[in-house]
Short mmCIF file of N, CA and C in Angstrom, two decimals:
data_model
loop_
_atom_site.label_atom_id
_atom_site.label_comp_id
_atom_site.label_asym_id
_atom_site.label_seq_id
_atom_site.Cartn_x
_atom_site.Cartn_y
_atom_site.Cartn_z
N LEU A 1 -7.13 27.50 60.98
CA LEU A 1 -8.25 26.75 60.51
C LEU A 1 -9.48 27.05 61.37
N VAL A 2 -9.23 27.30 62.69
CA VAL A 2 -10.33 27.65 63.48
C VAL A 2 -11.02 28.92 63.02
N SER A 3 -10.19 29.95 62.74
CA SER A 3 -10.72 31.21 62.24
C SER A 3 -11.45 31.02 60.93
N MET A 4 -10.99 30.21 60.08
CA MET A 4 -11.62 29.99 58.80
C MET A 4 -12.97 29.33 58.98
N SER A 5 -13.06 28.40 59.89
CA SER A 5 -14.26 27.72 60.22
C SER A 5 -15.30 28.65 60.81
N LYS A 6 -14.86 29.49 61.78
CA LYS A 6 -15.71 30.46 62.42
C LYS A 6 -16.19 31.52 61.41
N TYR A 7 -15.38 31.95 60.46
CA TYR A 7 -15.78 32.87 59.45
C TYR A 7 -16.84 32.21 58.52
N ALA A 8 -16.68 31.00 58.18
CA ALA A 8 -17.60 30.27 57.35
C ALA A 8 -18.93 30.21 58.14
N SER A 9 -18.94 29.99 59.39
CA SER A 9 -20.18 30.02 60.22
C SER A 9 -20.88 31.38 60.17
N ASP A 10 -20.06 32.40 60.22
CA ASP A 10 -20.58 33.77 60.16
C ASP A 10 -21.27 34.05 58.79
N LEU A 11 -20.68 33.51 57.72
CA LEU A 11 -21.24 33.63 56.42
C LEU A 11 -22.60 32.96 56.31
N VAL A 12 -22.69 31.80 56.96
CA VAL A 12 -23.95 31.12 56.92
C VAL A 12 -25.05 31.94 57.62
N LYS A 13 -24.71 32.47 58.74
CA LYS A 13 -25.73 33.40 59.37
C LYS A 13 -26.08 34.54 58.61
N LEU A 14 -25.30 35.02 57.66
CA LEU A 14 -25.61 36.09 56.82
C LEU A 14 -26.27 35.60 55.50
N GLY A 15 -26.34 34.32 55.28
CA GLY A 15 -26.97 33.74 54.12
C GLY A 15 -26.10 33.57 52.99
N TYR A 16 -24.79 33.63 53.17
CA TYR A 16 -23.84 33.50 52.04
C TYR A 16 -23.33 32.02 52.00
N TYR A 17 -24.25 31.13 51.58
CA TYR A 17 -23.97 29.70 51.65
C TYR A 17 -22.88 29.28 50.62
N GLU A 18 -22.83 29.87 49.51
CA GLU A 18 -21.89 29.52 48.45
C GLU A 18 -20.48 29.80 48.94
N GLU A 19 -20.30 31.03 49.54
CA GLU A 19 -19.02 31.42 50.05
C GLU A 19 -18.63 30.51 51.32
N SER A 20 -19.58 30.30 52.08
CA SER A 20 -19.39 29.35 53.32
C SER A 20 -18.92 27.96 52.79
N ALA A 21 -19.64 27.53 51.76
CA ALA A 21 -19.32 26.16 51.28
C ALA A 21 -17.87 26.09 50.74
N GLU A 22 -17.41 27.12 50.02
CA GLU A 22 -16.03 27.15 49.59
C GLU A 22 -15.02 27.18 50.72
N LEU A 23 -15.27 28.00 51.69
CA LEU A 23 -14.44 28.06 52.89
C LEU A 23 -14.43 26.74 53.63
N ASN A 24 -15.53 26.18 53.83
CA ASN A 24 -15.63 24.87 54.53
C ASN A 24 -14.98 23.78 53.77
N LYS A 25 -15.05 23.77 52.45
CA LYS A 25 -14.37 22.82 51.62
C LYS A 25 -12.84 22.99 51.82
N GLN A 26 -12.35 24.15 51.79
CA GLN A 26 -10.92 24.42 51.97
C GLN A 26 -10.52 23.96 53.32
N CYS A 27 -11.31 24.30 54.38
CA CYS A 27 -10.99 23.99 55.72
C CYS A 27 -10.93 22.40 55.88
N MET A 28 -11.94 21.72 55.32
CA MET A 28 -11.99 20.29 55.41
C MET A 28 -10.76 19.63 54.74
N GLN A 29 -10.33 20.14 53.61
CA GLN A 29 -9.16 19.64 52.89
C GLN A 29 -7.92 19.86 53.70
N MET A 30 -7.77 21.07 54.27
CA MET A 30 -6.56 21.37 55.07
C MET A 30 -6.56 20.50 56.39
N ARG A 31 -7.70 20.34 56.99
CA ARG A 31 -7.81 19.58 58.17
C ARG A 31 -7.46 18.12 57.87
N THR A 32 -7.94 17.65 56.71
CA THR A 32 -7.62 16.29 56.30
C THR A 32 -6.14 16.05 56.13
N GLU A 33 -5.51 16.98 55.51
CA GLU A 33 -4.00 16.94 55.39
C GLU A 33 -3.27 17.01 56.66
N VAL A 34 -3.70 17.86 57.57
CA VAL A 34 -2.96 18.12 58.87
C VAL A 34 -3.38 17.11 59.94
N LEU A 35 -4.71 16.85 60.06
CA LEU A 35 -5.20 16.04 61.18
C LEU A 35 -5.59 14.60 60.81
N GLY A 36 -5.90 14.44 59.53
CA GLY A 36 -6.36 13.10 59.10
C GLY A 36 -7.80 13.09 58.81
N THR A 37 -8.30 12.09 58.09
CA THR A 37 -9.73 12.08 57.68
C THR A 37 -10.67 11.81 58.86
N ARG A 38 -10.23 11.12 59.84
CA ARG A 38 -11.15 10.73 60.97
C ARG A 38 -11.04 11.60 62.20
N HIS A 39 -10.23 12.63 62.18
CA HIS A 39 -10.17 13.58 63.35
C HIS A 39 -11.54 14.28 63.48
N PRO A 40 -11.94 14.47 64.78
CA PRO A 40 -13.24 15.17 65.04
C PRO A 40 -13.35 16.51 64.36
N ASP A 41 -12.24 17.27 64.28
CA ASP A 41 -12.34 18.59 63.64
C ASP A 41 -12.53 18.48 62.14
N THR A 42 -11.92 17.51 61.54
CA THR A 42 -12.08 17.22 60.13
C THR A 42 -13.59 16.90 59.81
N LEU A 43 -14.08 15.98 60.70
CA LEU A 43 -15.47 15.56 60.54
C LEU A 43 -16.42 16.72 60.80
N ALA A 44 -16.10 17.57 61.67
CA ALA A 44 -16.92 18.76 61.90
C ALA A 44 -16.97 19.63 60.66
N SER A 45 -15.81 19.77 59.98
CA SER A 45 -15.76 20.61 58.78
C SER A 45 -16.56 19.93 57.67
N MET A 46 -16.51 18.62 57.61
CA MET A 46 -17.31 17.83 56.58
C MET A 46 -18.80 18.05 56.90
N ASN A 47 -19.18 18.00 58.18
CA ASN A 47 -20.61 18.24 58.49
C ASN A 47 -21.03 19.71 58.12
N SER A 48 -20.16 20.69 58.29
CA SER A 48 -20.52 22.08 57.98
C SER A 48 -20.66 22.27 56.46
N LEU A 49 -19.77 21.63 55.72
CA LEU A 49 -19.91 21.69 54.27
C LEU A 49 -21.17 21.05 53.80
N ALA A 50 -21.48 19.91 54.40
CA ALA A 50 -22.74 19.20 53.98
C ALA A 50 -23.93 20.10 54.28
N LEU A 51 -23.92 20.82 55.39
CA LEU A 51 -25.02 21.75 55.71
C LEU A 51 -25.09 22.83 54.62
N ASP A 52 -23.99 23.46 54.30
CA ASP A 52 -23.95 24.47 53.25
C ASP A 52 -24.57 23.90 51.91
N LEU A 53 -24.15 22.72 51.53
CA LEU A 53 -24.64 22.17 50.27
C LEU A 53 -26.14 21.85 50.33
N LYS A 54 -26.64 21.53 51.55
CA LYS A 54 -28.06 21.30 51.68
C LYS A 54 -28.79 22.63 51.51
N GLU A 55 -28.25 23.70 52.11
CA GLU A 55 -28.93 25.03 52.00
C GLU A 55 -28.91 25.52 50.55
N LEU A 56 -27.95 25.05 49.78
CA LEU A 56 -27.80 25.35 48.37
C LEU A 56 -28.69 24.50 47.43
N GLY A 57 -29.41 23.59 48.07
CA GLY A 57 -30.23 22.68 47.36
C GLY A 57 -29.52 21.52 46.67
N ARG A 58 -28.32 21.33 47.04
CA ARG A 58 -27.47 20.25 46.53
C ARG A 58 -27.59 19.02 47.40
N TYR A 59 -28.78 18.46 47.48
CA TYR A 59 -29.12 17.40 48.38
C TYR A 59 -28.25 16.14 48.20
N GLU A 60 -28.04 15.73 47.02
CA GLU A 60 -27.31 14.49 46.79
C GLU A 60 -25.90 14.60 47.31
N GLU A 61 -25.22 15.76 47.05
CA GLU A 61 -23.90 15.95 47.53
C GLU A 61 -23.85 16.05 49.10
N SER A 62 -24.87 16.73 49.64
CA SER A 62 -25.01 16.77 51.11
C SER A 62 -25.15 15.41 51.70
N ALA A 63 -26.01 14.63 51.12
CA ALA A 63 -26.21 13.25 51.60
C ALA A 63 -25.01 12.43 51.54
N GLN A 64 -24.18 12.51 50.48
CA GLN A 64 -22.97 11.79 50.34
C GLN A 64 -21.99 12.16 51.43
N LEU A 65 -21.87 13.48 51.69
CA LEU A 65 -20.92 13.85 52.73
C LEU A 65 -21.37 13.45 54.11
N ASN A 66 -22.67 13.59 54.40
CA ASN A 66 -23.20 13.19 55.68
C ASN A 66 -23.14 11.74 55.91
N LYS A 67 -23.28 10.94 54.85
CA LYS A 67 -23.13 9.45 54.93
C LYS A 67 -21.69 9.18 55.31
N GLN A 68 -20.72 9.74 54.67
CA GLN A 68 -19.29 9.53 54.97
C GLN A 68 -18.98 9.94 56.44
N CYS A 69 -19.51 11.10 56.81
CA CYS A 69 -19.28 11.58 58.17
C CYS A 69 -19.92 10.61 59.17
N LEU A 70 -21.13 10.07 58.91
CA LEU A 70 -21.77 9.16 59.82
C LEU A 70 -20.91 7.88 59.96
N GLU A 71 -20.45 7.41 58.74
CA GLU A 71 -19.65 6.16 58.82
C GLU A 71 -18.44 6.30 59.60
N MET A 72 -17.68 7.46 59.42
CA MET A 72 -16.45 7.64 60.15
C MET A 72 -16.70 7.89 61.62
N ARG A 73 -17.70 8.72 61.95
CA ARG A 73 -17.99 8.93 63.35
C ARG A 73 -18.42 7.70 64.05
N THR A 74 -19.16 6.78 63.36
CA THR A 74 -19.57 5.49 63.89
C THR A 74 -18.24 4.67 64.30
N GLU A 75 -17.29 4.65 63.37
CA GLU A 75 -16.03 3.97 63.57
C GLU A 75 -15.25 4.51 64.71
N VAL A 76 -15.12 5.84 64.74
CA VAL A 76 -14.24 6.53 65.70
C VAL A 76 -14.96 6.71 67.06
N LEU A 77 -16.16 7.12 67.08
CA LEU A 77 -16.81 7.48 68.34
C LEU A 77 -17.79 6.41 68.85
N GLY A 78 -18.21 5.53 67.98
CA GLY A 78 -19.19 4.57 68.37
C GLY A 78 -20.62 4.98 67.97
N THR A 79 -21.56 4.08 68.05
CA THR A 79 -22.83 4.31 67.53
C THR A 79 -23.75 5.26 68.40
N LYS A 80 -23.41 5.32 69.73
CA LYS A 80 -24.32 6.07 70.59
C LYS A 80 -23.72 7.42 71.01
N HIS A 81 -22.60 7.83 70.47
CA HIS A 81 -22.00 9.14 70.69
C HIS A 81 -22.95 10.21 70.21
N PRO A 82 -23.08 11.26 70.92
CA PRO A 82 -23.99 12.37 70.35
C PRO A 82 -23.59 12.94 69.04
N ASP A 83 -22.31 13.06 68.74
CA ASP A 83 -21.96 13.47 67.36
C ASP A 83 -22.34 12.51 66.30
N THR A 84 -22.23 11.21 66.56
CA THR A 84 -22.68 10.16 65.64
C THR A 84 -24.18 10.21 65.44
N LEU A 85 -24.89 10.39 66.51
CA LEU A 85 -26.33 10.51 66.36
C LEU A 85 -26.78 11.73 65.63
N THR A 86 -26.08 12.85 65.78
CA THR A 86 -26.33 14.09 65.06
C THR A 86 -26.11 13.80 63.54
N SER A 87 -25.00 13.10 63.24
CA SER A 87 -24.73 12.74 61.77
C SER A 87 -25.82 11.86 61.26
N MET A 88 -26.30 10.95 62.03
CA MET A 88 -27.35 10.04 61.56
C MET A 88 -28.60 10.82 61.29
N SER A 89 -28.93 11.74 62.16
CA SER A 89 -30.16 12.60 61.92
C SER A 89 -30.01 13.45 60.69
N LYS A 90 -28.80 14.01 60.54
CA LYS A 90 -28.61 14.91 59.31
C LYS A 90 -28.63 14.14 58.04
N TYR A 91 -28.05 12.92 58.10
CA TYR A 91 -28.09 12.05 56.93
C TYR A 91 -29.56 11.66 56.58
N ALA A 92 -30.32 11.33 57.65
CA ALA A 92 -31.71 10.96 57.44
C ALA A 92 -32.44 12.16 56.81
N SER A 93 -32.31 13.34 57.28
CA SER A 93 -32.93 14.51 56.68
C SER A 93 -32.55 14.71 55.18
N ASP A 94 -31.33 14.46 54.91
CA ASP A 94 -30.85 14.59 53.52
C ASP A 94 -31.52 13.59 52.62
N ILE A 95 -31.55 12.30 53.08
CA ILE A 95 -32.21 11.34 52.09
C ILE A 95 -33.67 11.52 52.07
N LEU A 96 -34.28 12.14 53.13
CA LEU A 96 -35.67 12.49 52.99
C LEU A 96 -35.89 13.48 51.90
N ASN A 97 -34.96 14.53 51.80
CA ASN A 97 -35.00 15.58 50.80
C ASN A 97 -34.97 15.03 49.32
N ILE A 98 -34.30 13.82 49.20
CA ILE A 98 -34.13 13.29 47.87
C ILE A 98 -35.10 12.15 47.61
N GLY A 99 -36.13 12.08 48.53
CA GLY A 99 -37.26 11.11 48.31
C GLY A 99 -37.14 9.73 48.84
N ARG A 100 -36.10 9.44 49.58
CA ARG A 100 -35.93 8.16 50.24
C ARG A 100 -36.60 8.15 51.62
N CYS A 101 -37.88 8.32 51.59
CA CYS A 101 -38.70 8.56 52.80
C CYS A 101 -38.71 7.40 53.81
N GLU A 102 -38.87 6.23 53.34
CA GLU A 102 -38.88 5.05 54.27
C GLU A 102 -37.50 4.86 54.95
N GLU A 103 -36.50 5.00 54.21
CA GLU A 103 -35.16 4.79 54.76
C GLU A 103 -34.87 5.96 55.81
N ALA A 104 -35.26 7.13 55.42
CA ALA A 104 -35.10 8.32 56.32
C ALA A 104 -35.88 8.11 57.67
N ALA A 105 -37.11 7.62 57.52
CA ALA A 105 -37.92 7.36 58.71
C ALA A 105 -37.26 6.35 59.58
N GLU A 106 -36.77 5.30 59.02
CA GLU A 106 -36.09 4.21 59.74
C GLU A 106 -34.83 4.78 60.48
N LEU A 107 -34.07 5.58 59.83
CA LEU A 107 -32.85 6.19 60.42
C LEU A 107 -33.21 7.07 61.58
N HIS A 108 -34.27 7.93 61.38
CA HIS A 108 -34.76 8.80 62.48
C HIS A 108 -35.22 8.00 63.66
N LYS A 109 -35.93 6.93 63.38
CA LYS A 109 -36.35 6.05 64.41
C LYS A 109 -35.19 5.44 65.19
N GLN A 110 -34.16 4.94 64.48
CA GLN A 110 -32.98 4.40 65.14
C GLN A 110 -32.36 5.50 66.00
N CYS A 111 -32.21 6.63 65.45
CA CYS A 111 -31.56 7.72 66.16
C CYS A 111 -32.32 8.05 67.46
N LEU A 112 -33.62 8.08 67.39
CA LEU A 112 -34.39 8.37 68.58
C LEU A 112 -34.27 7.19 69.64
N GLU A 113 -34.22 6.06 69.19
CA GLU A 113 -34.10 4.91 70.08
C GLU A 113 -32.67 4.85 70.79
N MET A 114 -31.69 5.40 70.12
CA MET A 114 -30.33 5.39 70.73
C MET A 114 -30.09 6.50 71.65
N ARG A 115 -30.86 7.56 71.57
CA ARG A 115 -30.64 8.76 72.43
C ARG A 115 -31.09 8.51 73.82
#
């Protein structure tokens, strides 16, 4: 699974977002089966898939995944953990892309205050 994730990362660097998204989706599903939904590696795969979707212009789907990731990281790691704050920032960027500007600004502000 680590090799799959690294290869997906290589694909992103080459601009192959669709292929990366497919690999990250498979990786997330396998990690969910093996490690569980709240394992940090599963959440990292979820985050990577959300980034691929964002690059593909699929902002609603990216926002949904980043929101799930944020909620789970908050439960598992707490509100001030760096990974949780990264998820909060990514979710805020996603909802900004879909026009929820005030909500995005508030989340970015909260994120900044917690760092």
